[in-house]
Amino acid sequence: MKNKRLFLQIAAVAVAIAAVSFISHYLFFRLDLTSDKRYTISSATKGLMKSLDEPVQINVYLDGDLNAGFLRLKHSCTDYLDEFKVYAGKNIQYQLIDPAKAAEGKDQDAYYASLEKRGMHATMVYEKDADGKAVRKIIFPWAEIISHKDTLLVNLLTNVQGHSGEENLNASVENLEYQLTDAIRILNVKENRKIAFLEGNGELPEPEVYDATTALSRYFQVDRGVLGNDPKALDPYKVVIIAKPATAFSENEKFIIDQYIMNGGRVLWLIDGSKIDNDFLSRTGQATIAPLDVNLSDMLFGYGIRINPDIVQDVQCASMPINVSRPGEEPQFKPMPWVFQPLLLTSPYNATTRNLASVKANFASSIDFVGVDTLVKKQALLSTSNASHVLAPPAMVDLKQMPDPRDHDYFRFQNIPVGGLLEGTFTSAFANRMVPEGINKPASIARKSKYTRMIIVANGDIIRNEVHGTGDNMQLLPLGFDSYTNRQYGNRDFIVNAVLYLSGDDSWLELRSRVVPLRLLNNVATTEGRTTWQIINLVTPLILLGLFAAVFFFLRRRKYS
């Protein structure tokens, strides 16, 4: 009888296990019990994984002897990839590669150089081992995404200027899902989306926006063109970029842009509020600041923003080589703070600018949000630091009379907005006006827009990459790269994020808004009490095991005595 009962119990357990296994094969769920939902991927990511029709191979060059921070980054990366495989099945495959181990039997320096040549730049980590000896490690925090015979490299390490190593690693973990899915999405894009740079009003030429064009071409077909008289000329484009115009827009051009916005079009405005002759400044050391009017003020004011005809100065700025030698002596250049080249702070409250490095500007102007239209949401994206000054024309820039960055009375303004976002329903600048003469086949004027967005930055140079030489000797530097200090700023990422946000890809950019709280150990306590904690970790499990064994044997003896 007892054997029969035991057999039935075993059979019931086996059937239950089989049933659970069968159901779990068709019904999948996971519970994320963390307060910040750090192990939950977005619905957009799940949809992307399910839509993959060809295998994606991911090689992660983050393995081997890693410190705690990079080990956390590695585990977070593999956790995401395992989660991707749940929804993509066999269409997601990945492997971990230890560059040091992969270089065994080869010339290690040559192997590392080959990774650098492919674009995977190494990160040097300096730390102390258990004996206090300084150790240098070379780490390649990169992933290689391969799909449809194309390859994209993903930098897994976010490096925000001014953040500590722990904060940058934490930001890297926050950005992992976005960085990985963004590359997979680019390699598997099916829709041909278009954006356009406008020409015809002295905008930046193609070589000076080459780096931004190349970065945007990963997501869009990028065109350039002059506005004619066709009111629907901009309709095929998701976003229009107006980059540093120098001459006035005609009423026909303004009408075409306005009606494009009224029909839901998106515009990235990069407009200077003032102008200065840089060539004259470099020759004489002096130049006059004058207002720049490109005949867009009335349109932008009606939409809810004003670009002021001034120049902002900021203590947080890039450096410029200045000749400090006396007259008649051999020139001697020394890097000095160039307060007219502010390093703009990026807002942490919008997906466009979250976790971005500072954006370098050049003779930027300030902006004001105007109007009380409740249908338009306004938000600052770029601003100066807490030690700034506004120079209003008419004014003179004199290299021999630069302000002292330590003068707190002069640099008394804080967080002056330079770039902002407007989104909502706008009123047409031509709502109470006639259609300009010369517009072909004018339709009825749309006086209220569909829900749309625009980003306005009061500086055109943030999209301009440096160009050295001409013709075959032309050298184009990366956007945001400072050739004097060899530092890379966040200009390129800002432009790409701005266009993606305007085009409606904010569901992906919102992944940047994920916040993973940084819970760090007390370094002093862990160092001073290291031996104590080691003893506790070693002895406590043995004590618990001994207590369990004693209780078990006591109960067993009591039961069978």
Coordinates of C-alpha atoms in Angstrom, one line a residue:
M1 CA 0.0 0.0 0.0
K2 CA 2.8 2.3 0.9
N3 CA 4.7 1.5 -2.3
K4 CA 1.6 2.3 -4.3
R5 CA 1.1 5.6 -2.6
L6 CA 4.8 6.5 -3.2
F7 CA 4.5 5.5 -6.8
L8 CA 1.4 7.8 -7.2
Q9 CA 3.2 10.7 -5.6
I10 CA 6.2 10.3 -7.8
A11 CA 3.9 10.0 -10.9
A12 CA 2.0 13.2 -9.8
V13 CA 5.3 15.1 -9.4
A14 CA 6.5 13.9 -12.8
V15 CA 3.2 14.9 -14.5
A16 CA 3.3 18.3 -12.8
I17 CA 6.9 18.9 -14.0
A18 CA 6.0 17.9 -17.5
A19 CA 2.9 20.1 -17.5
V20 CA 4.9 23.1 -16.3
S21 CA 7.6 22.5 -18.9
F22 CA 5.0 22.2 -21.7
I23 CA 3.2 25.3 -20.6
S24 CA 6.4 27.3 -20.2
H25 CA 7.4 26.4 -23.7
Y26 CA 4.4 28.4 -25.1
L27 CA 3.8 30.8 -22.2
F28 CA 6.8 33.0 -21.2
F29 CA 6.9 35.5 -18.4
R30 CA 9.5 37.0 -16.1
L31 CA 9.2 39.0 -12.9
D32 CA 11.5 42.0 -12.4
L33 CA 11.4 42.7 -8.6
T34 CA 13.9 45.5 -8.7
S35 CA 12.6 49.0 -7.8
D36 CA 14.2 50.6 -10.9
K37 CA 13.1 47.8 -13.3
R38 CA 16.7 47.4 -14.5
Y39 CA 16.1 44.0 -15.9
T40 CA 13.0 44.9 -18.0
I41 CA 13.5 45.8 -21.6
S42 CA 11.2 48.2 -23.4
S43 CA 8.3 47.2 -25.6
A44 CA 10.0 48.7 -28.6
T45 CA 13.0 46.5 -28.0
K46 CA 10.8 43.4 -27.8
G47 CA 9.1 44.3 -31.0
L48 CA 12.4 44.8 -32.8
M49 CA 13.7 41.4 -31.6
K50 CA 10.6 39.7 -32.8
S51 CA 10.8 41.4 -36.2
L52 CA 14.3 40.1 -37.0
D53 CA 14.2 38.0 -40.1
E54 CA 17.9 37.2 -40.3
P55 CA 20.5 36.2 -37.7
V56 CA 22.5 38.9 -35.9
Q57 CA 25.9 38.0 -34.6
I58 CA 27.3 40.1 -31.7
N59 CA 30.9 39.9 -30.6
V60 CA 31.6 41.6 -27.2
Y61 CA 35.2 42.5 -26.6
L62 CA 34.8 42.8 -22.9
D63 CA 36.1 39.7 -21.2
G64 CA 39.1 38.6 -19.2
D65 CA 40.7 40.2 -16.1
L66 CA 38.3 43.1 -15.4
N67 CA 37.8 45.2 -12.3
A68 CA 34.5 45.4 -10.5
G69 CA 33.1 48.3 -12.6
F70 CA 33.8 46.8 -16.0
L71 CA 32.7 43.4 -14.7
R72 CA 29.4 44.9 -13.9
L73 CA 29.2 46.4 -17.4
K74 CA 30.0 43.0 -18.9
H75 CA 27.4 41.2 -16.9
S76 CA 24.8 43.9 -17.7
C77 CA 25.6 43.5 -21.4
T78 CA 25.2 39.7 -21.3
D79 CA 22.0 40.1 -19.3
Y80 CA 20.5 42.2 -22.1
L81 CA 21.7 39.9 -24.8
D82 CA 20.2 36.9 -23.0
E83 CA 16.9 38.9 -22.8
F84 CA 17.1 39.7 -26.5
K85 CA 17.5 36.0 -27.3
V86 CA 14.3 35.2 -25.4
Y87 CA 12.3 37.3 -28.0
A88 CA 14.6 36.9 -31.1
G89 CA 15.3 33.2 -30.6
K90 CA 18.2 31.9 -32.8
N91 CA 18.3 35.3 -34.6
I92 CA 20.5 36.7 -31.8
Q93 CA 23.8 35.0 -31.2
Y94 CA 26.7 36.4 -29.2
Q95 CA 30.1 35.6 -27.9
L96 CA 32.5 37.1 -25.4
I97 CA 36.1 37.8 -26.6
D98 CA 39.0 38.5 -24.3
P99 CA 41.5 40.6 -26.5
A100 CA 44.4 39.5 -24.3
K101 CA 43.6 35.8 -24.8
A102 CA 42.8 36.3 -28.5
A103 CA 46.3 37.8 -28.9
E104 CA 48.1 34.7 -27.4
G105 CA 50.6 33.3 -29.9
K106 CA 50.5 36.5 -31.8
D107 CA 52.2 39.9 -31.6
Q108 CA 49.9 41.5 -28.9
D109 CA 50.8 45.1 -29.9
A110 CA 50.0 44.3 -33.6
Y111 CA 46.7 42.7 -32.6
Y112 CA 45.7 45.7 -30.4
A113 CA 46.7 48.0 -33.3
S114 CA 44.4 46.1 -35.6
L115 CA 41.5 46.6 -33.2
E116 CA 42.3 50.3 -33.0
K117 CA 42.5 50.5 -36.8
R118 CA 39.0 49.0 -37.0
G119 CA 37.8 51.8 -34.8
M120 CA 37.8 50.0 -31.4
H121 CA 39.8 52.4 -29.3
A122 CA 41.3 51.0 -26.1
T123 CA 40.6 52.3 -22.6
M124 CA 43.5 52.5 -20.1
V125 CA 42.6 51.6 -16.6
Y126 CA 45.0 52.4 -13.8
E127 CA 44.4 50.7 -10.4
K128 CA 46.1 49.1 -7.5
D129 CA 46.2 45.4 -6.8
A130 CA 45.7 43.7 -3.3
D131 CA 49.4 44.5 -2.5
G132 CA 49.1 48.2 -3.4
K133 CA 51.1 47.8 -6.6
A134 CA 50.0 50.1 -9.5
V135 CA 48.7 48.0 -12.4
R136 CA 47.8 49.2 -15.9
K137 CA 45.2 47.3 -17.9
I138 CA 44.1 47.7 -21.5
I139 CA 40.4 47.2 -22.0
F140 CA 38.4 47.3 -25.2
P141 CA 34.7 48.1 -24.2
W142 CA 33.3 47.5 -27.6
A143 CA 30.7 45.3 -29.3
E144 CA 30.7 44.3 -32.9
I145 CA 27.2 43.9 -34.5
I146 CA 27.1 41.8 -37.7
S147 CA 23.9 41.5 -39.8
H148 CA 23.1 41.3 -43.5
K149 CA 26.9 41.1 -44.1
D150 CA 27.2 44.6 -42.7
T151 CA 29.1 45.5 -39.5
L152 CA 28.6 48.2 -36.9
L153 CA 30.8 48.9 -33.9
V154 CA 29.2 49.9 -30.6
N155 CA 31.1 51.7 -27.9
L156 CA 29.8 50.3 -24.6
L157 CA 31.6 52.9 -22.5
T158 CA 29.9 56.3 -22.0
N159 CA 32.4 59.0 -21.1
V160 CA 30.8 62.2 -19.9
Q161 CA 33.2 65.0 -19.1
G162 CA 33.3 65.9 -15.4
H163 CA 31.8 62.5 -14.3
S164 CA 33.7 60.1 -12.1
G165 CA 34.7 56.7 -13.3
E166 CA 31.8 55.1 -11.3
E167 CA 29.3 57.6 -12.7
N168 CA 30.5 57.0 -16.3
L169 CA 30.2 53.2 -15.8
N170 CA 26.7 53.7 -14.4
A171 CA 25.8 55.8 -17.4
S172 CA 27.2 53.1 -19.6
V173 CA 24.9 50.5 -18.0
E174 CA 21.9 52.9 -18.4
N175 CA 22.7 53.3 -22.1
L176 CA 23.3 49.7 -23.0
E177 CA 19.9 48.8 -24.2
Y178 CA 19.8 51.9 -26.5
Q179 CA 23.3 51.4 -27.8
L180 CA 22.8 47.7 -28.7
T181 CA 19.2 48.1 -30.1
D182 CA 20.2 51.2 -32.1
A183 CA 22.9 49.3 -34.0
I184 CA 20.6 46.3 -34.6
R185 CA 17.9 48.6 -35.8
I186 CA 20.2 50.4 -38.2
L187 CA 21.4 47.2 -39.8
N188 CA 17.8 45.9 -40.2
V189 CA 16.1 49.2 -41.3
K190 CA 13.5 48.7 -44.1
E191 CA 12.0 52.2 -44.5
N192 CA 13.8 54.9 -46.6
R193 CA 13.4 58.1 -44.6
K194 CA 14.7 61.4 -45.9
I195 CA 16.0 64.6 -44.3
A196 CA 17.3 67.7 -45.9
F197 CA 19.8 70.5 -45.4
L198 CA 18.6 73.8 -46.8
E199 CA 20.8 75.9 -49.1
G200 CA 20.5 79.2 -50.8
N201 CA 20.9 81.6 -47.8
G202 CA 24.6 81.3 -47.0
E203 CA 24.2 78.1 -45.0
L204 CA 27.3 76.0 -44.1
P205 CA 28.7 74.3 -47.2
E206 CA 28.7 70.5 -47.5
P207 CA 32.4 70.0 -46.4
E208 CA 31.7 71.8 -43.1
V209 CA 28.8 69.6 -42.2
Y210 CA 30.3 66.4 -43.6
D211 CA 30.7 64.7 -40.3
A212 CA 27.1 65.4 -39.2
T213 CA 25.9 64.2 -42.7
T214 CA 27.9 61.0 -42.4
A215 CA 26.5 60.3 -38.9
L216 CA 22.9 61.0 -40.0
S217 CA 23.2 58.9 -43.1
R218 CA 23.2 55.8 -40.8
Y219 CA 19.5 56.5 -40.3
F220 CA 18.3 58.7 -43.2
Q221 CA 18.8 59.6 -46.8
V222 CA 20.4 63.0 -46.6
D223 CA 19.6 65.5 -49.3
R224 CA 20.6 69.2 -49.9
G225 CA 18.7 71.7 -51.9
V226 CA 17.5 75.3 -52.5
L227 CA 13.9 76.3 -51.8
G228 CA 12.0 77.3 -55.0
N229 CA 8.4 78.3 -55.3
D230 CA 6.8 74.9 -54.7
P231 CA 4.8 75.0 -51.4
K232 CA 5.1 71.2 -51.1
A233 CA 8.9 71.0 -51.8
L234 CA 9.6 69.9 -48.3
D235 CA 6.8 67.4 -47.8
P236 CA 8.9 64.3 -48.5
Y237 CA 11.3 65.1 -45.7
K238 CA 11.0 64.0 -42.0
V239 CA 13.3 66.8 -40.8
V240 CA 14.7 69.9 -42.3
I241 CA 18.0 71.4 -41.0
I242 CA 18.8 75.1 -41.4
A243 CA 22.5 75.4 -40.5
K244 CA 23.9 78.8 -39.9
P245 CA 22.3 81.0 -42.6
A246 CA 24.1 84.3 -43.4
T247 CA 21.6 86.1 -45.7
A248 CA 17.9 86.9 -45.3
F249 CA 15.1 84.5 -46.2
S250 CA 12.5 85.7 -48.7
E251 CA 8.8 85.7 -47.9
N252 CA 8.3 82.8 -50.3
E253 CA 10.9 80.7 -48.5
K254 CA 9.4 81.5 -45.2
F255 CA 6.0 80.6 -46.4
I256 CA 7.2 77.2 -47.6
I257 CA 8.9 76.5 -44.3
D258 CA 5.9 77.7 -42.3
Q259 CA 3.4 75.5 -44.2
Y260 CA 5.8 72.6 -43.9
I261 CA 5.6 73.0 -40.2
M262 CA 1.8 73.5 -40.2
N263 CA 1.5 70.1 -42.0
G264 CA 3.5 68.4 -39.2
G265 CA 7.1 69.0 -40.5
R266 CA 10.0 69.1 -38.1
V267 CA 12.8 71.7 -38.3
L268 CA 16.2 71.9 -36.6
W269 CA 17.1 75.6 -36.5
L270 CA 20.8 76.5 -36.0
I271 CA 20.7 80.3 -36.2
D272 CA 23.3 82.9 -35.1
G273 CA 22.0 85.9 -33.3
S274 CA 25.1 88.0 -34.0
K275 CA 27.9 88.0 -36.5
I276 CA 31.6 88.7 -36.1
D277 CA 34.4 88.8 -38.7
N278 CA 36.7 85.9 -37.6
D279 CA 39.3 86.7 -40.3
F280 CA 39.6 90.3 -39.2
L281 CA 39.8 89.2 -35.6
S282 CA 42.7 86.8 -36.3
R283 CA 44.6 89.5 -38.3
T284 CA 44.1 92.4 -36.0
G285 CA 43.1 90.9 -32.6
Q286 CA 39.9 93.0 -32.7
A287 CA 36.4 92.7 -34.2
T288 CA 33.0 94.2 -33.8
I289 CA 29.9 92.3 -32.7
A290 CA 26.9 93.2 -34.8
P291 CA 23.3 91.8 -34.9
L292 CA 22.5 89.3 -37.6
D293 CA 19.1 89.5 -39.2
V294 CA 18.1 86.7 -41.5
N295 CA 14.4 87.7 -41.5
L296 CA 13.3 84.8 -39.4
S297 CA 12.6 86.6 -36.1
D298 CA 8.9 87.2 -36.7
M299 CA 8.4 83.5 -37.5
L300 CA 10.3 82.2 -34.5
F301 CA 8.7 84.7 -32.1
G302 CA 5.3 83.6 -33.2
Y303 CA 6.3 79.9 -32.6
G304 CA 7.4 80.9 -29.0
I305 CA 11.1 81.6 -29.0
R306 CA 13.4 84.6 -29.6
I307 CA 17.1 84.5 -30.6
N308 CA 18.7 87.5 -29.0
P309 CA 21.3 89.6 -30.9
D310 CA 24.0 89.1 -28.3
I311 CA 27.1 86.9 -27.5
V312 CA 27.4 84.8 -24.3
Q313 CA 30.7 84.4 -22.5
D314 CA 31.4 81.6 -20.1
V315 CA 34.1 80.6 -17.7
Q316 CA 33.5 76.9 -18.7
C317 CA 35.0 77.2 -22.1
A318 CA 37.5 75.7 -24.6
S319 CA 41.1 76.9 -24.8
M320 CA 42.7 78.9 -27.6
P321 CA 46.4 79.3 -28.3
I322 CA 47.4 82.9 -27.7
N323 CA 50.8 84.5 -28.5
V324 CA 52.2 85.5 -25.1
S325 CA 55.7 86.7 -26.4
R326 CA 56.7 90.3 -26.5
P327 CA 56.8 92.3 -29.7
G328 CA 59.9 91.4 -31.7
E329 CA 60.4 88.1 -29.9
E330 CA 59.8 84.6 -31.4
P331 CA 56.1 83.8 -31.2
Q332 CA 55.2 81.6 -28.2
F333 CA 51.7 80.3 -28.0
K334 CA 50.0 79.3 -24.8
P335 CA 46.5 77.9 -24.4
M336 CA 44.3 80.4 -22.7
P337 CA 40.6 80.2 -21.8
W338 CA 38.5 81.4 -24.8
V339 CA 35.3 82.6 -23.1
F340 CA 33.6 83.1 -26.5
Q341 CA 33.7 79.4 -27.0
P342 CA 31.5 78.1 -24.2
L343 CA 31.1 74.4 -23.4
L344 CA 27.3 74.2 -23.1
L345 CA 25.7 72.0 -20.5
T346 CA 23.2 69.4 -21.6
S347 CA 19.9 69.0 -20.0
P348 CA 19.4 65.7 -18.1
Y349 CA 15.6 66.0 -18.4
N350 CA 15.3 65.2 -22.1
A351 CA 16.2 62.1 -24.0
T352 CA 18.0 64.2 -26.6
T353 CA 20.6 65.5 -24.3
R354 CA 20.7 63.0 -21.4
N355 CA 24.2 61.6 -20.6
L356 CA 25.8 63.7 -23.4
A357 CA 29.2 65.4 -23.1
S358 CA 29.3 69.2 -23.2
V359 CA 28.6 70.8 -26.6
K360 CA 31.2 73.2 -27.9
A361 CA 29.8 76.4 -29.3
N362 CA 31.5 79.5 -30.9
F363 CA 30.1 83.0 -30.4
A364 CA 26.8 81.7 -29.3
S365 CA 23.7 83.8 -28.5
S366 CA 21.1 83.5 -25.8
I367 CA 17.5 82.6 -26.4
D368 CA 14.2 83.5 -24.6
F369 CA 11.0 81.6 -24.5
V370 CA 8.1 84.0 -25.3
G371 CA 4.4 83.9 -25.4
V372 CA 1.8 82.2 -23.2
D373 CA 0.5 79.6 -25.6
T374 CA -0.5 76.6 -23.5
L375 CA -0.5 74.4 -26.6
V376 CA 3.3 74.6 -27.0
K377 CA 5.6 72.9 -24.5
K378 CA 9.0 74.7 -24.1
Q379 CA 12.2 73.2 -22.6
A380 CA 15.8 74.3 -22.5
L381 CA 18.3 71.7 -23.9
L382 CA 21.6 73.6 -23.9
S383 CA 22.7 76.3 -21.5
T384 CA 25.8 78.0 -20.1
S385 CA 27.4 77.3 -16.7
N386 CA 26.8 79.2 -13.5
A387 CA 29.5 81.7 -14.3
S388 CA 28.5 83.5 -17.5
H389 CA 28.1 87.0 -19.0
V390 CA 26.1 88.4 -21.9
L391 CA 27.8 90.8 -24.3
A392 CA 25.2 92.9 -26.2
P393 CA 26.1 94.8 -29.4
P394 CA 27.4 97.2 -30.2
A395 CA 30.5 95.7 -28.6
M396 CA 34.1 94.9 -29.4
V397 CA 36.1 91.7 -29.0
D398 CA 39.7 92.6 -28.1
L399 CA 42.2 89.9 -27.5
K400 CA 44.3 92.2 -25.4
Q401 CA 41.5 93.0 -23.0
M402 CA 39.9 89.7 -22.3
P403 CA 37.9 89.4 -19.1
D404 CA 39.4 87.7 -16.0
P405 CA 37.6 84.3 -15.4
R406 CA 38.0 85.0 -11.7
D407 CA 35.9 88.2 -11.9
H408 CA 32.7 87.0 -10.2
D409 CA 31.0 90.4 -10.7
Y410 CA 31.5 90.1 -14.4
F411 CA 30.6 86.5 -14.8
R412 CA 27.5 86.8 -12.6
F413 CA 24.8 85.2 -14.8
Q414 CA 23.8 81.5 -14.5
N415 CA 22.6 78.9 -16.9
I416 CA 21.7 81.1 -19.8
P417 CA 19.7 79.1 -22.3
V418 CA 21.3 78.7 -25.8
G419 CA 19.2 75.9 -27.2
G420 CA 15.6 74.8 -26.7
L421 CA 12.8 72.5 -27.7
L422 CA 9.3 73.5 -28.7
E423 CA 6.6 70.9 -29.3
G424 CA 2.9 71.2 -29.6
T425 CA 0.4 72.9 -31.9
F426 CA 1.8 76.2 -33.5
T427 CA 0.0 79.1 -35.1
S428 CA 1.1 79.9 -38.7
A429 CA 3.2 83.1 -39.3
F430 CA 0.9 83.6 -42.3
A431 CA -2.4 83.0 -40.5
N432 CA -3.5 86.6 -41.1
R433 CA -1.5 87.3 -44.3
M434 CA -1.8 86.7 -48.0
V435 CA 0.1 84.0 -49.9
P436 CA 3.3 85.7 -51.1
E437 CA 3.5 86.4 -54.8
G438 CA 5.3 83.8 -56.9
I439 CA 4.2 80.7 -55.0
N440 CA 3.2 78.0 -57.5
K441 CA -0.4 76.8 -57.2
P442 CA -1.0 78.2 -53.7
A443 CA -3.4 76.2 -51.7
S444 CA -5.4 77.4 -48.7
I445 CA -3.2 78.5 -45.9
A446 CA -3.0 76.1 -42.9
R447 CA -3.4 78.4 -39.9
K448 CA -2.9 75.9 -37.2
S449 CA -0.3 73.1 -37.2
K450 CA -0.6 69.4 -36.5
Y451 CA 1.2 68.3 -33.4
T452 CA 4.9 68.8 -34.3
R453 CA 8.3 69.7 -32.9
M454 CA 11.2 72.0 -33.5
I455 CA 14.6 72.5 -31.9
I456 CA 16.3 75.9 -31.9
V457 CA 19.9 76.6 -31.1
A458 CA 21.3 80.1 -31.2
N459 CA 24.6 79.0 -32.8
G460 CA 25.3 77.5 -36.2
D461 CA 28.9 76.4 -35.4
I462 CA 27.8 73.5 -33.2
I463 CA 27.2 71.5 -36.4
R464 CA 30.3 72.8 -38.2
N465 CA 33.3 70.5 -38.4
E466 CA 36.8 72.0 -38.9
V467 CA 38.2 71.9 -42.5
H468 CA 41.9 72.2 -43.1
G469 CA 43.4 72.7 -46.5
T470 CA 41.6 72.7 -49.9
G471 CA 41.1 70.3 -52.9
D472 CA 43.0 67.1 -52.6
N473 CA 44.7 68.3 -49.5
M474 CA 41.5 68.9 -47.7
Q475 CA 41.3 67.4 -44.2
L476 CA 38.0 67.2 -42.3
L477 CA 38.1 66.9 -38.6
P478 CA 35.4 65.1 -36.6
L479 CA 32.4 67.2 -35.4
G480 CA 33.0 68.5 -31.9
F481 CA 36.8 67.7 -32.0
D482 CA 39.1 70.4 -30.5
S483 CA 42.3 70.2 -32.5
Y484 CA 44.2 72.3 -29.9
T485 CA 43.4 70.1 -26.9
N486 CA 42.6 66.8 -28.8
R487 CA 39.3 66.5 -26.9
Q488 CA 36.1 65.3 -28.3
Y489 CA 32.9 67.1 -27.3
G490 CA 29.3 66.0 -27.7
N491 CA 28.3 68.0 -30.8
R492 CA 27.9 65.0 -33.1
D493 CA 25.7 63.1 -30.6
F494 CA 23.6 66.1 -29.9
I495 CA 22.9 66.7 -33.6
V496 CA 22.1 63.0 -34.3
N497 CA 19.9 62.8 -31.2
A498 CA 18.1 66.0 -32.1
V499 CA 17.2 64.8 -35.6
L500 CA 16.1 61.4 -34.2
Y501 CA 13.9 63.1 -31.6
L502 CA 12.4 65.4 -34.2
S503 CA 11.8 62.5 -36.6
G504 CA 9.7 60.6 -34.0
D505 CA 12.3 58.1 -32.8
D506 CA 11.8 59.3 -29.2
S507 CA 10.6 55.8 -28.2
W508 CA 14.2 54.7 -28.8
L509 CA 15.8 57.8 -27.3
E510 CA 13.7 57.4 -24.2
L511 CA 15.9 54.4 -23.4
R512 CA 18.5 57.1 -22.6
S513 CA 16.2 58.3 -19.8
R514 CA 16.5 55.1 -17.9
V515 CA 18.0 55.8 -14.5
V516 CA 19.9 53.0 -12.6
P517 CA 20.7 54.3 -9.1
L518 CA 24.4 54.2 -8.3
R519 CA 24.8 52.2 -5.1
L520 CA 28.5 52.4 -4.2
L521 CA 30.3 50.8 -1.3
N522 CA 32.1 52.9 1.2
N523 CA 35.7 52.7 -0.1
V524 CA 37.2 53.7 3.3
A525 CA 35.2 51.2 5.2
T526 CA 35.8 48.3 2.8
T527 CA 39.6 49.1 2.8
E528 CA 40.0 49.5 6.6
G529 CA 37.8 46.5 7.5
R530 CA 38.9 44.2 4.7
T531 CA 40.2 41.5 6.9
T532 CA 37.1 41.6 9.2
W533 CA 34.7 41.2 6.2
Q534 CA 36.8 38.4 4.8
I535 CA 36.6 36.5 8.1
I536 CA 32.8 37.1 8.3
N537 CA 32.3 35.9 4.7
L538 CA 34.4 32.8 5.4
V539 CA 33.1 31.8 8.9
T540 CA 29.4 32.8 8.7
P541 CA 28.5 30.1 6.1
L542 CA 30.3 27.4 8.2
I543 CA 28.5 28.5 11.3
L544 CA 25.1 28.4 9.5
L545 CA 25.9 25.0 8.1
G546 CA 26.9 23.7 11.5
L547 CA 23.7 25.0 13.1
F548 CA 21.6 23.4 10.4
A549 CA 23.3 20.1 10.8
A550 CA 22.9 20.2 14.6
V551 CA 19.2 21.0 14.3
F552 CA 18.7 18.3 11.7
F553 CA 20.4 15.6 13.8
F554 CA 18.5 16.7 16.9
L555 CA 15.2 16.4 15.2
R556 CA 16.1 13.1 13.6
R557 CA 17.3 11.6 16.9
R558 CA 14.1 12.8 18.7
K559 CA 11.9 11.3 16.0
Y560 CA 13.5 7.9 15.9
S561 CA 14.7 7.5 19.5

